[in-house]
Each structure stands twice: as structure tokens, then as C-alpha cells.
Short mmCIF file of C-alpha atoms and ligand atoms in Angstrom, two decimals:
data_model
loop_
_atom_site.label_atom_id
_atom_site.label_comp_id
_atom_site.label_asym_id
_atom_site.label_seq_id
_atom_site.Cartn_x
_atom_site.Cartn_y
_atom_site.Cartn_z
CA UNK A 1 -32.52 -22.21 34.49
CA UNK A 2 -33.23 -18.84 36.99
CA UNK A 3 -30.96 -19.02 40.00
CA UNK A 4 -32.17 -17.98 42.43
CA UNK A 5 -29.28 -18.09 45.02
CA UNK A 6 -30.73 -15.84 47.99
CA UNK A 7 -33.91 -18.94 48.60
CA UNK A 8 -33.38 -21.74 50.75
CA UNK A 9 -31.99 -24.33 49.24
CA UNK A 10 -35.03 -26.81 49.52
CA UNK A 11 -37.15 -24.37 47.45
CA UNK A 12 -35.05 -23.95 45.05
CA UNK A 13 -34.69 -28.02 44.86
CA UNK A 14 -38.47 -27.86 44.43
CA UNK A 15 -38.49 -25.55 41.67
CA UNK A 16 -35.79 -27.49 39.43
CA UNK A 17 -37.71 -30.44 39.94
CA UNK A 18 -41.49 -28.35 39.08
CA UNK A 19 -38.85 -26.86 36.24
CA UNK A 20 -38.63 -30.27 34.57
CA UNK A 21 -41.86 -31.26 34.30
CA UNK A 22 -43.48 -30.07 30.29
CA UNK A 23 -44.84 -27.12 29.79
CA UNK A 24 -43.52 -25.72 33.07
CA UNK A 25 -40.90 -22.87 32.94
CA UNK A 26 -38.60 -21.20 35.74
CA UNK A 27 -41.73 -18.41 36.69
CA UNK A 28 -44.57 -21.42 36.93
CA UNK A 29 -42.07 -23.79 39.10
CA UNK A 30 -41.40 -20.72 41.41
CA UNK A 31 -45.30 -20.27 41.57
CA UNK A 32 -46.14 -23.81 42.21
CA UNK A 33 -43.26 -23.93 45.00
CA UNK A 34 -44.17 -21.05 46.78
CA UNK A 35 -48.03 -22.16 46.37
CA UNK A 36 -47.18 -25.59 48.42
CA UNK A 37 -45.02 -23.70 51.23
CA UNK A 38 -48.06 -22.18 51.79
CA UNK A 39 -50.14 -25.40 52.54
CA UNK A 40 -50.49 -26.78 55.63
CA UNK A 41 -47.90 -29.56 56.17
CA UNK A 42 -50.87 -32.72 55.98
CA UNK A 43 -51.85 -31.54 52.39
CA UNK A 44 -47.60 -31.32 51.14
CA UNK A 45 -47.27 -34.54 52.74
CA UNK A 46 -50.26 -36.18 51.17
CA UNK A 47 -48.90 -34.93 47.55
CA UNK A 48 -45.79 -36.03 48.38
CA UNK A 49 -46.92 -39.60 49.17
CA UNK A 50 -49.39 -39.55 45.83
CA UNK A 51 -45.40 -38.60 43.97
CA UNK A 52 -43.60 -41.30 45.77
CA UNK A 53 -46.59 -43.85 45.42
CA UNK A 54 -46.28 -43.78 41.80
CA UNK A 55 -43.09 -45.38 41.14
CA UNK A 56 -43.84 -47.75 43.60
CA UNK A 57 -47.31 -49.06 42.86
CA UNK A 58 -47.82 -48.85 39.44
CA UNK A 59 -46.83 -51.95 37.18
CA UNK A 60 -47.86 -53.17 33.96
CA UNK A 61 -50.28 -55.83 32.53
CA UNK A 62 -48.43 -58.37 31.32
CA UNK A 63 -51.61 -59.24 29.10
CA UNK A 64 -52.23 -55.67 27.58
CA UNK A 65 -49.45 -53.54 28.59
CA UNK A 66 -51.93 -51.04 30.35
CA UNK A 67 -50.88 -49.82 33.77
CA UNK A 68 -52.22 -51.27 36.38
CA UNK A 69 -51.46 -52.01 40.55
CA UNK A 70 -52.53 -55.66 39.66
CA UNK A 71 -51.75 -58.16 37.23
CA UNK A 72 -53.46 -58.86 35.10
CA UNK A 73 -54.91 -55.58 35.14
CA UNK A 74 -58.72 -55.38 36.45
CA UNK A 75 -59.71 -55.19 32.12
CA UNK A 76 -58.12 -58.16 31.16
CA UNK A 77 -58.94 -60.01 34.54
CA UNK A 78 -62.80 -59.57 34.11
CA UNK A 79 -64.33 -62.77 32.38
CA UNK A 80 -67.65 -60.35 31.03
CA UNK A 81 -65.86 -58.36 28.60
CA UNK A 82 -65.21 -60.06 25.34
CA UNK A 83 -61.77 -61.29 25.14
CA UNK A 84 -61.57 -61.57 21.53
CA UNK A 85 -62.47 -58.13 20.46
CA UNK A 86 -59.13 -55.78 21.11
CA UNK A 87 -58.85 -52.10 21.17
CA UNK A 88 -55.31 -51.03 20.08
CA UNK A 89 -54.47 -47.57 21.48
CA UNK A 90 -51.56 -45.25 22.10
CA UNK A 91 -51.49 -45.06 26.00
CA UNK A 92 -52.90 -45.41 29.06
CA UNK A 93 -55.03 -42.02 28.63
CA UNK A 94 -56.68 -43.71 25.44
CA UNK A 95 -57.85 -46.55 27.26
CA UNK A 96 -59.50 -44.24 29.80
CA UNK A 97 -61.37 -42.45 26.69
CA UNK A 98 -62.70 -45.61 25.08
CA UNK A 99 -63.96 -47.43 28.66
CA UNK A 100 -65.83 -43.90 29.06
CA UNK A 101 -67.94 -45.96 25.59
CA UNK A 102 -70.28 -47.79 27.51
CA UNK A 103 -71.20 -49.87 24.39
CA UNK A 104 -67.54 -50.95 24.36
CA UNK A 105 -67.02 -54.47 26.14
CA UNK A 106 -63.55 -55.69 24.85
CA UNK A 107 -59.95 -55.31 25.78
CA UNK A 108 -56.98 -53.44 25.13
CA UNK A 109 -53.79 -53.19 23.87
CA UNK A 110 -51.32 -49.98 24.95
CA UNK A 111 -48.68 -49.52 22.54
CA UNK A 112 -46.69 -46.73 24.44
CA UNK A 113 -46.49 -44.85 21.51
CA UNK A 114 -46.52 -44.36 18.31
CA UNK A 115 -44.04 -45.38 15.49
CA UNK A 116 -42.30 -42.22 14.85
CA UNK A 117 -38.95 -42.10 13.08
CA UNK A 118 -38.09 -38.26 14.17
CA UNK A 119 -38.54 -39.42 18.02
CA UNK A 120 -36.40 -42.21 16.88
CA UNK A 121 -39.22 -44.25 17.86
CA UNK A 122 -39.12 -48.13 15.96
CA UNK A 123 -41.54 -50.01 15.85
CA UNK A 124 -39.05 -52.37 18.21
CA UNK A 125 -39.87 -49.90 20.90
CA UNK A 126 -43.50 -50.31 21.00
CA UNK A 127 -45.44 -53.39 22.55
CA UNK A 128 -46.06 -54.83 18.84
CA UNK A 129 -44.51 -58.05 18.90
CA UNK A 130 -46.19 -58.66 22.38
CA UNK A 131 -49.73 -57.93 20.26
CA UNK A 132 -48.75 -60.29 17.64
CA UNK A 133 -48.14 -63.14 20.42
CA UNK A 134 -51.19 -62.53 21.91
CA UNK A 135 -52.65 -62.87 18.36
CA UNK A 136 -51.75 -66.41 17.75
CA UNK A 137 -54.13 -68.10 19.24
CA UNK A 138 -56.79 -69.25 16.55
CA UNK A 139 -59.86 -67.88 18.08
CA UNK A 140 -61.88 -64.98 15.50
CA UNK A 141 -60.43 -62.42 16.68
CA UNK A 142 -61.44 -58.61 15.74
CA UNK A 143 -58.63 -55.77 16.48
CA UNK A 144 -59.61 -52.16 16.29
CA UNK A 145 -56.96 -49.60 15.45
CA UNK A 146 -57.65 -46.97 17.98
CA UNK A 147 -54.33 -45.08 17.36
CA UNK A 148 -54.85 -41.18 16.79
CA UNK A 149 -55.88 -39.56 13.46
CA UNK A 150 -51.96 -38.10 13.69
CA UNK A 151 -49.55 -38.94 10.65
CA UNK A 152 -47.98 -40.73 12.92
CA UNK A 153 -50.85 -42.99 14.69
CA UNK A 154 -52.07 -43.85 11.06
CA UNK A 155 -48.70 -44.73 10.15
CA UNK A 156 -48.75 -47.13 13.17
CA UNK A 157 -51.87 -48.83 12.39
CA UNK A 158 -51.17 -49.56 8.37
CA UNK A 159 -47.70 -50.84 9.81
CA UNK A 160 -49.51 -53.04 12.44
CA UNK A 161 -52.25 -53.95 9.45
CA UNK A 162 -49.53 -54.69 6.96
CA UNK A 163 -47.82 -57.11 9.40
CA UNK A 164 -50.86 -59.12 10.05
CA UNK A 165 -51.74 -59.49 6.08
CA UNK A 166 -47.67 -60.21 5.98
CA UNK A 167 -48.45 -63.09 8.69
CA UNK A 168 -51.15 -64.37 6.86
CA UNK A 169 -53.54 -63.92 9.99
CA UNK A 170 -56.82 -64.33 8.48
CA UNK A 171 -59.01 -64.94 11.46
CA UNK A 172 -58.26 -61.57 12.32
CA UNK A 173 -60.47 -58.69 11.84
CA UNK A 174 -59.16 -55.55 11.90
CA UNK A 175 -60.98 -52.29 11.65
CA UNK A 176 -60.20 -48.68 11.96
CA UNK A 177 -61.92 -45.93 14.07
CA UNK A 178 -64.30 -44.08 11.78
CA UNK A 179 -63.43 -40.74 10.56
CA UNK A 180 -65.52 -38.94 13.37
CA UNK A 181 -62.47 -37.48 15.10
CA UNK A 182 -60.81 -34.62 13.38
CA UNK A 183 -57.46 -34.90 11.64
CA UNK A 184 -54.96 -34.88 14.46
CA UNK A 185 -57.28 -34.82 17.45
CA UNK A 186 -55.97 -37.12 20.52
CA UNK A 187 -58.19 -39.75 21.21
CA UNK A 188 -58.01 -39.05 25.04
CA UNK A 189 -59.66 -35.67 24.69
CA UNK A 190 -62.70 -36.59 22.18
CA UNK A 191 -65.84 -36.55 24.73
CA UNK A 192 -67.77 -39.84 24.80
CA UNK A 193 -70.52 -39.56 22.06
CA UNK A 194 -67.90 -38.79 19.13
CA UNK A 195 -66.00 -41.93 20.58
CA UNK A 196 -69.08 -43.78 20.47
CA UNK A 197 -69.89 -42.74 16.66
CA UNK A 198 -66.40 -43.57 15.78
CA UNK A 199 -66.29 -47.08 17.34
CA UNK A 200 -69.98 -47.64 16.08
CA UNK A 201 -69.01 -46.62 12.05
CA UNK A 202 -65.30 -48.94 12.25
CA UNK A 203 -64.88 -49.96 9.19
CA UNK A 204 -62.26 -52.49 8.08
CA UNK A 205 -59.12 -51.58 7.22
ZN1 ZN B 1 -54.41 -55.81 31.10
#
């Protein structure tokens, strides 16, 4: 990392901090630093509180693993969506895309991840056994596989599909996301009416 030993020492605090975040290097961290020294002190303070706020506030649903400042979160808390029709998606961002679907009245199911041996990511790591539990209740059930078209999100869902043929789960539907998005396109930036086609064509998987 650029030292930059002639700067106070609380900017250059500010840029090792900026210089950790992804995609930022030494020259962008300096630029956002500099850029907030010049704000008035309200605005730095507000973004300060939004940084500090986020650790503090944000839990997860203990129903569907999404984040949330309640729990349950307000999804799985609100009796008019359809309880037994689950989205399963990567992250937070993917729930964000699908609820954009106004057709789209279930829940969800956040992963936080994908399986992904490289990462060292097991499937251990994920929130699959938690899916599985909330799975055993007999209700008809449908489950749609919402992971990205990635090698690694398909990967994920024939692991997750394979387990429930394994448990012999057969009120369980479970459908893919049709082929609408492109090969390795991230869920969380497909605009609404590809979304829509997608979720409309599921097919079962
Ligand atoms: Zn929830």
C-alpha cells in the first residue's frame, strides 16, 4: 500500500480503510478521502453513522436467513405471501431482484453463497441444512432454484435437488429459473421483465 507519510495521520487511516474495500486501490481511497474532507462536517457524520449503524442493526431471519432489523424479517412475517412457495437465492441482493417481480408472492431462502470448492466454500458453509429443516413439514411445498446461471450456482442447485430426491421429499416441487438470463449473468442485475419471464417459464428440475 502507498505511504503516504507527509498526511495527517487520520487521512491516511481513512485511506487504508477506503484501500480495503474491492475494487478500490491506493489512488481511488486517496480520492474518496480527500472528497469527504471536503464535506461539511453534518454530511461525514451522517455517513459515518450509516457505517457504524450497520454492524449494529442488521441481523438475520432466523426463518430465511435474509437480513433484516427484525425477526422474522418483514417477508417471512407477512401472512399474504404464500408460505409454501420458496425462492432459493444466493444473497441478500437476489432477493431484492426477485421482490422487484410483482407477480412473485412467496418467500425466500438466502444461501450466502454458493457451493464453490476453489473459495473453499462446502456446502456446510451455506444455510442448506437450515432449508432442509424448514422443509420437513408435510405441507406441498414448491422450491424454486433461483441461484445464478454461474457453474457454480448450477452446481448449487443440482446439489440442493439431489439432496431432496436423496431424502425422499416428494411433496416438494422444485423448479429451476428458465433459461432467460444469460450464461453467467447475476441475478441481482437482470431488470424486472427478464426476471419475470424467467420465473413465469420455471420448469422442474
Ligand atoms: Zn425472513
Amino acid at each position: 500500500m502507498e505511504d503516504m507519510s507527509t498526511l495527517p495521520k487520520s487521512i491516511q487511516n481513512l485511506i487504508n480503510e477506503f484501500s480495503k474495500l474491492p475494487g478500490i486501490g491506493p489512488k481511488t481511497a486517496s480520492r474518496l478521502a480527500f472528497y469527504l474532507l471536503r464535506q461539511s462536517k453534518v454530511d461525514t457524520e451522517v455517513f459515518a453513522q450509516a457505517i457504524s449503524n450497520l454492524q449494529k442493526n442488521i441481523i438475520y431471519c432466523d426463518v430465511c436467513y435474509n437480513m433484516s432489523e427484525t425477526n422474522p424479517c418483514k417477508i417471512c412475517a407477512d401472512a399474504h405471501r404464500n408460505h409454501n412457495l420458496i425462492c432459493i437465492v444466493e444473497d441478500a441482493l437476489d432477493v431484492v431482484a426477485m421482490d422487484q417481480i410483482q407477480s412473485f408472492n412467496g418467500v425466500y431462502h438466502v444461501l450466502g453463497g454458493v457451493i464453490s470448492p476453489l473459495d473453499g466454500v462446502g456446502p456446510e458453509k451455506l444455510k442448506i441444512a437450515e432449508l432442509f429443516k424448514r422443509l420437513e413439514s408435510p405441507d406441498p411445498k414448491e422450491i424454486i432454484l433461483a441461484t445464478n446461471p454461474s457453474l457454480e450456482g448450477e452446481a448449487t442447485a443440482m446439489y440442493i435437488t439431489k439432496q431432496l430426491k436423496d431424502k425422499n421429499l416428494t411433496h416438494i416441487k422444485i423448479t429451476r429459473l428458465a433459461r432467460g438470463l444469460p450464461q453467467g449473468a447475476d441475478l441481482e442485475y437482470a431488470d424486472e421483465s427478464t426476471l419475470s419471464r424467467a420465473l413465469e417459464g420455471r420448469q422442474e428440475f
